[in-house]
PDB file of C-alpha atoms in Angstrom:
ATOM      1  CA  UNK A   1      24.292  85.156   9.495  1.00  0.00           C
ATOM      2  CA  UNK A   2      27.690  84.394   9.110  1.00  0.00           C
ATOM      3  CA  UNK A   3      29.610  81.417   7.309  1.00  0.00           C
ATOM      4  CA  UNK A   4      30.762  80.811  11.382  1.00  0.00           C
ATOM      5  CA  UNK A   5      27.682  80.530  12.573  1.00  0.00           C
ATOM      6  CA  UNK A   6      25.884  78.693   9.844  1.00  0.00           C
ATOM      7  CA  UNK A   7      28.849  75.834  10.172  1.00  0.00           C
ATOM      8  CA  UNK A   8      28.214  76.653  14.158  1.00  0.00           C
ATOM      9  CA  UNK A   9      23.887  76.086  13.899  1.00  0.00           C
ATOM     10  CA  UNK A  10      24.730  72.309  10.923  1.00  0.00           C
ATOM     11  CA  UNK A  11      26.991  71.345  13.402  1.00  0.00           C
ATOM     12  CA  UNK A  12      25.065  71.543  16.588  1.00  0.00           C
ATOM     13  CA  UNK A  13      21.305  69.988  14.701  1.00  0.00           C
ATOM     14  CA  UNK A  14      23.787  67.217  13.477  1.00  0.00           C
ATOM     15  CA  UNK A  15      24.454  66.225  16.999  1.00  0.00           C
ATOM     16  CA  UNK A  16      21.295  66.479  17.765  1.00  0.00           C
ATOM     17  CA  UNK A  17      20.099  64.771  15.629  1.00  0.00           C
ATOM     18  CA  UNK A  18      22.689  61.878  16.220  1.00  0.00           C
ATOM     19  CA  UNK A  19      22.813  61.406  19.706  1.00  0.00           C
ATOM     20  CA  UNK A  20      18.366  61.479  18.397  1.00  0.00           C
ATOM     21  CA  UNK A  21      20.061  58.208  16.353  1.00  0.00           C
ATOM     22  CA  UNK A  22      21.287  56.861  19.049  1.00  0.00           C
ATOM     23  CA  UNK A  23      19.324  56.573  21.872  1.00  0.00           C
ATOM     24  CA  UNK A  24      16.468  55.390  19.843  1.00  0.00           C
ATOM     25  CA  UNK A  25      18.254  52.324  18.633  1.00  0.00           C
ATOM     26  CA  UNK A  26      19.208  51.826  22.328  1.00  0.00           C
ATOM     27  CA  UNK A  27      15.002  53.343  24.502  1.00  0.00           C
ATOM     28  CA  UNK A  28      12.796  53.846  21.843  1.00  0.00           C
ATOM     29  CA  UNK A  29      11.058  56.845  20.038  1.00  0.00           C
ATOM     30  CA  UNK A  30       8.256  57.162  23.574  1.00  0.00           C
ATOM     31  CA  UNK A  31      11.414  56.129  26.293  1.00  0.00           C
ATOM     32  CA  UNK A  32      13.289  59.498  25.653  1.00  0.00           C
ATOM     33  CA  UNK A  33      13.411  62.728  26.827  1.00  0.00           C
ATOM     34  CA  UNK A  34      14.779  66.640  25.892  1.00  0.00           C
ATOM     35  CA  UNK A  35      16.745  66.393  29.079  1.00  0.00           C
ATOM     36  CA  UNK A  36      18.418  62.402  27.485  1.00  0.00           C
ATOM     37  CA  UNK A  37      19.554  64.099  23.739  1.00  0.00           C
ATOM     38  CA  UNK A  38      20.318  67.556  25.295  1.00  0.00           C
ATOM     39  CA  UNK A  39      22.423  64.787  27.679  1.00  0.00           C
ATOM     40  CA  UNK A  40      23.765  62.142  24.509  1.00  0.00           C
ATOM     41  CA  UNK A  41      24.885  65.771  23.012  1.00  0.00           C
ATOM     42  CA  UNK A  42      26.520  67.303  25.201  1.00  0.00           C
ATOM     43  CA  UNK A  43      24.390  70.581  25.411  1.00  0.00           C
ATOM     44  CA  UNK A  44      22.129  71.825  27.082  1.00  0.00           C
ATOM     45  CA  UNK A  45      18.086  72.313  26.938  1.00  0.00           C
ATOM     46  CA  UNK A  46      18.467  75.770  25.611  1.00  0.00           C
ATOM     47  CA  UNK A  47      20.157  74.910  23.160  1.00  0.00           C
ATOM     48  CA  UNK A  48      18.366  72.257  22.226  1.00  0.00           C
ATOM     49  CA  UNK A  49      15.423  74.809  21.736  1.00  0.00           C
ATOM     50  CA  UNK A  50      16.551  77.402  19.970  1.00  0.00           C
ATOM     51  CA  UNK A  51      16.978  74.458  17.103  1.00  0.00           C
ATOM     52  CA  UNK A  52      13.523  72.315  17.548  1.00  0.00           C
ATOM     53  CA  UNK A  53      10.232  73.375  19.207  1.00  0.00           C
ATOM     54  CA  UNK A  54      10.138  70.222  20.610  1.00  0.00           C
ATOM     55  CA  UNK A  55      11.220  66.022  20.254  1.00  0.00           C
ATOM     56  CA  UNK A  56       7.686  65.998  17.526  1.00  0.00           C
ATOM     57  CA  UNK A  57       9.528  68.843  16.106  1.00  0.00           C
ATOM     58  CA  UNK A  58      13.201  67.273  15.318  1.00  0.00           C
ATOM     59  CA  UNK A  59      11.384  64.116  14.155  1.00  0.00           C
ATOM     60  CA  UNK A  60       9.275  64.945  12.119  1.00  0.00           C
ATOM     61  CA  UNK A  61      12.159  67.242  10.547  1.00  0.00           C
ATOM     62  CA  UNK A  62      14.496  64.356  10.335  1.00  0.00           C
ATOM     63  CA  UNK A  63      10.845  62.874   8.849  1.00  0.00           C
ATOM     64  CA  UNK A  64      11.553  65.289   6.039  1.00  0.00           C
ATOM     65  CA  UNK A  65      15.436  64.294   6.110  1.00  0.00           C
ATOM     66  CA  UNK A  66      14.257  61.054   5.221  1.00  0.00           C
ATOM     67  CA  UNK A  67      11.694  61.884   2.690  1.00  0.00           C
ATOM     68  CA  UNK A  68      13.899  63.396   1.157  1.00  0.00           C
ATOM     69  CA  UNK A  69      17.132  60.764   0.988  1.00  0.00           C
ATOM     70  CA  UNK A  70      14.197  58.661  -1.698  1.00  0.00           C
ATOM     71  CA  UNK A  71      13.891  62.275  -3.524  1.00  0.00           C
ATOM     72  CA  UNK A  72      17.017  62.895  -4.909  1.00  0.00           C
ATOM     73  CA  UNK A  73      15.629  59.603  -6.521  1.00  0.00           C
ATOM     74  CA  UNK A  74      13.462  60.391  -8.424  1.00  0.00           C
ATOM     75  CA  UNK A  75      14.982  63.507 -10.331  1.00  0.00           C
ATOM     76  CA  UNK A  76      13.323  62.904 -13.998  1.00  0.00           C
ATOM     77  CA  UNK A  77      15.769  64.205 -15.425  1.00  0.00           C
ATOM     78  CA  UNK A  78      18.041  61.828 -14.954  1.00  0.00           C
ATOM     79  CA  UNK A  79      15.588  58.395 -15.324  1.00  0.00           C
ATOM     80  CA  UNK A  80      13.320  59.635 -17.618  1.00  0.00           C
ATOM     81  CA  UNK A  81      14.658  60.886 -20.946  1.00  0.00           C
ATOM     82  CA  UNK A  82      11.902  60.613 -24.346  1.00  0.00           C
ATOM     83  CA  UNK A  83       9.954  58.044 -22.859  1.00  0.00           C
ATOM     84  CA  UNK A  84      12.640  55.942 -21.856  1.00  0.00           C
ATOM     85  CA  UNK A  85      13.288  55.134 -18.598  1.00  0.00           C
ATOM     86  CA  UNK A  86      17.241  54.475 -17.238  1.00  0.00           C
ATOM     87  CA  UNK A  87      16.795  51.121 -15.493  1.00  0.00           C
ATOM     88  CA  UNK A  88      20.876  51.093 -13.985  1.00  0.00           C
ATOM     89  CA  UNK A  89      20.420  54.747 -13.340  1.00  0.00           C
ATOM     90  CA  UNK A  90      17.172  53.618 -11.155  1.00  0.00           C
ATOM     91  CA  UNK A  91      19.476  51.263  -9.949  1.00  0.00           C
ATOM     92  CA  UNK A  92      21.907  52.303  -8.778  1.00  0.00           C
ATOM     93  CA  UNK A  93      20.512  55.398  -7.477  1.00  0.00           C
ATOM     94  CA  UNK A  94      17.354  52.440  -5.531  1.00  0.00           C
ATOM     95  CA  UNK A  95      20.670  50.757  -4.432  1.00  0.00           C
ATOM     96  CA  UNK A  96      22.014  53.644  -3.078  1.00  0.00           C
ATOM     97  CA  UNK A  97      18.992  55.266  -0.948  1.00  0.00           C
ATOM     98  CA  UNK A  98      18.528  51.015   1.280  1.00  0.00           C
ATOM     99  CA  UNK A  99      22.662  51.825   1.368  1.00  0.00           C
ATOM    100  CA  UNK A 100      21.669  55.066   4.111  1.00  0.00           C
ATOM    101  CA  UNK A 101      18.515  52.945   4.968  1.00  0.00           C
ATOM    102  CA  UNK A 102      20.197  49.891   5.851  1.00  0.00           C
ATOM    103  CA  UNK A 103      22.752  52.681   8.042  1.00  0.00           C
ATOM    104  CA  UNK A 104      20.031  54.079  10.393  1.00  0.00           C
ATOM    105  CA  UNK A 105      18.509  50.574  10.686  1.00  0.00           C
ATOM    106  CA  UNK A 106      16.281  51.145  13.665  1.00  0.00           C
ATOM    107  CA  UNK A 107      15.662  54.830  12.800  1.00  0.00           C
ATOM    108  CA  UNK A 108      13.910  53.492   9.993  1.00  0.00           C
ATOM    109  CA  UNK A 109      12.125  51.026  11.366  1.00  0.00           C
ATOM    110  CA  UNK A 110      10.383  53.259  13.860  1.00  0.00           C
ATOM    111  CA  UNK A 111       9.757  55.557  11.251  1.00  0.00           C
ATOM    112  CA  UNK A 112       7.563  52.791   9.621  1.00  0.00           C
ATOM    113  CA  UNK A 113       6.331  52.236  12.127  1.00  0.00           C
ATOM    114  CA  UNK A 114       2.325  52.679  12.274  1.00  0.00           C
ATOM    115  CA  UNK A 115       0.882  55.611  11.757  1.00  0.00           C
ATOM    116  CA  UNK A 116       3.928  57.256  11.263  1.00  0.00           C
ATOM    117  CA  UNK A 117       4.219  54.338   7.997  1.00  0.00           C
ATOM    118  CA  UNK A 118       1.236  55.984   6.693  1.00  0.00           C
ATOM    119  CA  UNK A 119       2.115  59.740   6.926  1.00  0.00           C
ATOM    120  CA  UNK A 120       5.366  57.631   5.492  1.00  0.00           C
ATOM    121  CA  UNK A 121       3.274  56.528   2.530  1.00  0.00           C
ATOM    122  CA  UNK A 122       1.021  59.618   1.303  1.00  0.00           C
ATOM    123  CA  UNK A 123       4.198  61.908   1.668  1.00  0.00           C
ATOM    124  CA  UNK A 124       5.418  59.880  -0.262  1.00  0.00           C
ATOM    125  CA  UNK A 125       2.733  59.518  -2.631  1.00  0.00           C
ATOM    126  CA  UNK A 126       2.873  63.894  -2.890  1.00  0.00           C
ATOM    127  CA  UNK A 127       6.536  63.869  -4.381  1.00  0.00           C
ATOM    128  CA  UNK A 128       5.798  61.011  -6.989  1.00  0.00           C
ATOM    129  CA  UNK A 129       2.399  62.855  -7.797  1.00  0.00           C
ATOM    130  CA  UNK A 130       4.359  66.704  -7.885  1.00  0.00           C
ATOM    131  CA  UNK A 131       7.477  65.572 -10.044  1.00  0.00           C
ATOM    132  CA  UNK A 132       5.761  62.752 -12.324  1.00  0.00           C
ATOM    133  CA  UNK A 133       2.916  64.354 -12.661  1.00  0.00           C
ATOM    134  CA  UNK A 134       3.142  66.094 -16.529  1.00  0.00           C
ATOM    135  CA  UNK A 135       5.224  63.327 -17.539  1.00  0.00           C
ATOM    136  CA  UNK A 136       1.981  60.654 -16.811  1.00  0.00           C
ATOM    137  CA  UNK A 137      -0.743  63.173 -18.049  1.00  0.00           C
ATOM    138  CA  UNK A 138       2.029  63.305 -21.703  1.00  0.00           C
ATOM    139  CA  UNK A 139       1.647  59.800 -21.996  1.00  0.00           C
ATOM    140  CA  UNK A 140      -2.511  59.723 -21.892  1.00  0.00           C
ATOM    141  CA  UNK A 141      -2.247  55.902 -19.857  1.00  0.00           C
ATOM    142  CA  UNK A 142      -4.815  53.081 -21.214  1.00  0.00           C
ATOM    143  CA  UNK A 143      -4.986  49.766 -21.338  1.00  0.00           C
ATOM    144  CA  UNK A 144      -7.334  47.708 -23.105  1.00  0.00           C
ATOM    145  CA  UNK A 145      -9.671  51.171 -24.129  1.00  0.00           C
ATOM    146  CA  UNK A 146      -9.669  52.057 -19.942  1.00  0.00           C
ATOM    147  CA  UNK A 147      -7.355  54.543 -19.131  1.00  0.00           C
ATOM    148  CA  UNK A 148      -6.066  54.480 -15.907  1.00  0.00           C
ATOM    149  CA  UNK A 149      -5.662  57.047 -13.351  1.00  0.00           C
ATOM    150  CA  UNK A 150      -2.642  58.382 -12.106  1.00  0.00           C
ATOM    151  CA  UNK A 151      -3.197  58.852  -8.715  1.00  0.00           C
ATOM    152  CA  UNK A 152      -3.909  54.929  -9.122  1.00  0.00           C
ATOM    153  CA  UNK A 153      -0.446  54.189 -10.454  1.00  0.00           C
ATOM    154  CA  UNK A 154       1.694  56.340  -8.197  1.00  0.00           C
ATOM    155  CA  UNK A 155      -0.672  54.933  -5.633  1.00  0.00           C
ATOM    156  CA  UNK A 156       0.732  51.516  -6.524  1.00  0.00           C
ATOM    157  CA  UNK A 157       3.715  52.818  -7.639  1.00  0.00           C
ATOM    158  CA  UNK A 158       4.402  53.759  -3.766  1.00  0.00           C
ATOM    159  CA  UNK A 159       2.363  50.860  -2.181  1.00  0.00           C
ATOM    160  CA  UNK A 160       5.806  48.379  -3.695  1.00  0.00           C
ATOM    161  CA  UNK A 161       7.954  50.352  -2.869  1.00  0.00           C
ATOM    162  CA  UNK A 162       6.553  51.060   0.827  1.00  0.00           C
ATOM    163  CA  UNK A 163       5.980  47.522   0.361  1.00  0.00           C
ATOM    164  CA  UNK A 164       8.978  45.114   0.333  1.00  0.00           C
ATOM    165  CA  UNK A 165      10.862  48.094   1.833  1.00  0.00           C
ATOM    166  CA  UNK A 166       8.861  47.584   5.099  1.00  0.00           C
ATOM    167  CA  UNK A 167       9.579  43.463   4.737  1.00  0.00           C
ATOM    168  CA  UNK A 168      13.310  44.855   4.339  1.00  0.00           C
ATOM    169  CA  UNK A 169      14.007  46.199   7.008  1.00  0.00           C
ATOM    170  CA  UNK A 170      11.133  44.143   9.332  1.00  0.00           C
ATOM    171  CA  UNK A 171      12.727  40.267   8.549  1.00  0.00           C
ATOM    172  CA  UNK A 172      15.626  38.325   8.664  1.00  0.00           C
ATOM    173  CA  UNK A 173      17.290  38.543   5.487  1.00  0.00           C
ATOM    174  CA  UNK A 174      20.324  39.329   4.622  1.00  0.00           C
ATOM    175  CA  UNK A 175      19.318  40.426   0.888  1.00  0.00           C
ATOM    176  CA  UNK A 176      21.258  43.190  -0.370  1.00  0.00           C
ATOM    177  CA  UNK A 177      20.579  46.672  -0.934  1.00  0.00           C
ATOM    178  CA  UNK A 178      21.277  45.858  -4.381  1.00  0.00           C
ATOM    179  CA  UNK A 179      19.411  42.858  -5.126  1.00  0.00           C
ATOM    180  CA  UNK A 180      16.606  44.747  -2.940  1.00  0.00           C
ATOM    181  CA  UNK A 181      17.156  47.702  -5.650  1.00  0.00           C
ATOM    182  CA  UNK A 182      17.190  44.498  -9.188  1.00  0.00           C
ATOM    183  CA  UNK A 183      13.576  43.068  -7.414  1.00  0.00           C
ATOM    184  CA  UNK A 184      11.889  45.911  -6.812  1.00  0.00           C
ATOM    185  CA  UNK A 185      12.700  47.140 -10.276  1.00  0.00           C
ATOM    186  CA  UNK A 186      11.807  43.481 -11.965  1.00  0.00           C
ATOM    187  CA  UNK A 187       8.405  44.363  -9.496  1.00  0.00           C
ATOM    188  CA  UNK A 188       7.807  47.825 -10.455  1.00  0.00           C
ATOM    189  CA  UNK A 189       8.996  47.339 -14.930  1.00  0.00           C
ATOM    190  CA  UNK A 190       7.926  43.723 -16.046  1.00  0.00           C
ATOM    191  CA  UNK A 191       4.861  45.231 -18.354  1.00  0.00           C
ATOM    192  CA  UNK A 192       3.929  47.481 -15.436  1.00  0.00           C
ATOM    193  CA  UNK A 193       5.894  50.936 -16.374  1.00  0.00           C
ATOM    194  CA  UNK A 194       5.182  49.638 -20.626  1.00  0.00           C
ATOM    195  CA  UNK A 195       1.466  49.688 -19.922  1.00  0.00           C
ATOM    196  CA  UNK A 196       2.702  53.145 -19.511  1.00  0.00           C
ATOM    197  CA  UNK A 197       4.217  53.474 -22.576  1.00  0.00           C
ATOM    198  CA  UNK A 198       7.584  53.964 -21.136  1.00  0.00           C
ATOM    199  CA  UNK A 199      10.157  51.910 -23.082  1.00  0.00           C
ATOM    200  CA  UNK A 200      12.749  50.760 -20.540  1.00  0.00           C
ATOM    201  CA  UNK A 201      16.266  50.912 -21.227  1.00  0.00           C
ATOM    202  CA  UNK A 202      18.170  47.291 -19.973  1.00  0.00           C
TER     203      UNK A 202
END
């Protein structure tokens, strides 16, 4: 594929996704047809089908995009250096995630609804596990001689993240992305991460 074709493909996909975002805000996911998306993106249905199998496929690919928006943050090399957690770095990255979510608030409201929320939580947990399992296993975490299973910690961290995010986008709060980031870090950081044998750079 030439660079020119590649750019055109990317531009078309972007138009379809933006049209989808806009329509979800306007009509809700269930109320949208492929024809609506095509009209909004100013393309024909055949062009839509050249990029996505159906509405569900489009949704899942955007869902993966949303997951990537989260996971760009958990780059272990930047965040954990020889068992020291760089809190300022996490705060900066988390704040940026929340800013992105705020910009697409209605979309995230859609994917954090019902069964989608469970899917999101599970995907996040899998990714955190993949990124952190080796670090956690090296730490051999024990709390008062009770070994803490790695998947327990990951489930716990994911639940806090998803739970507080859900509250933030569904309540009428005017809490800023940075305030939320600092609060979540406090929630997870105070005591919980030190239990894991991680030192925290304030």
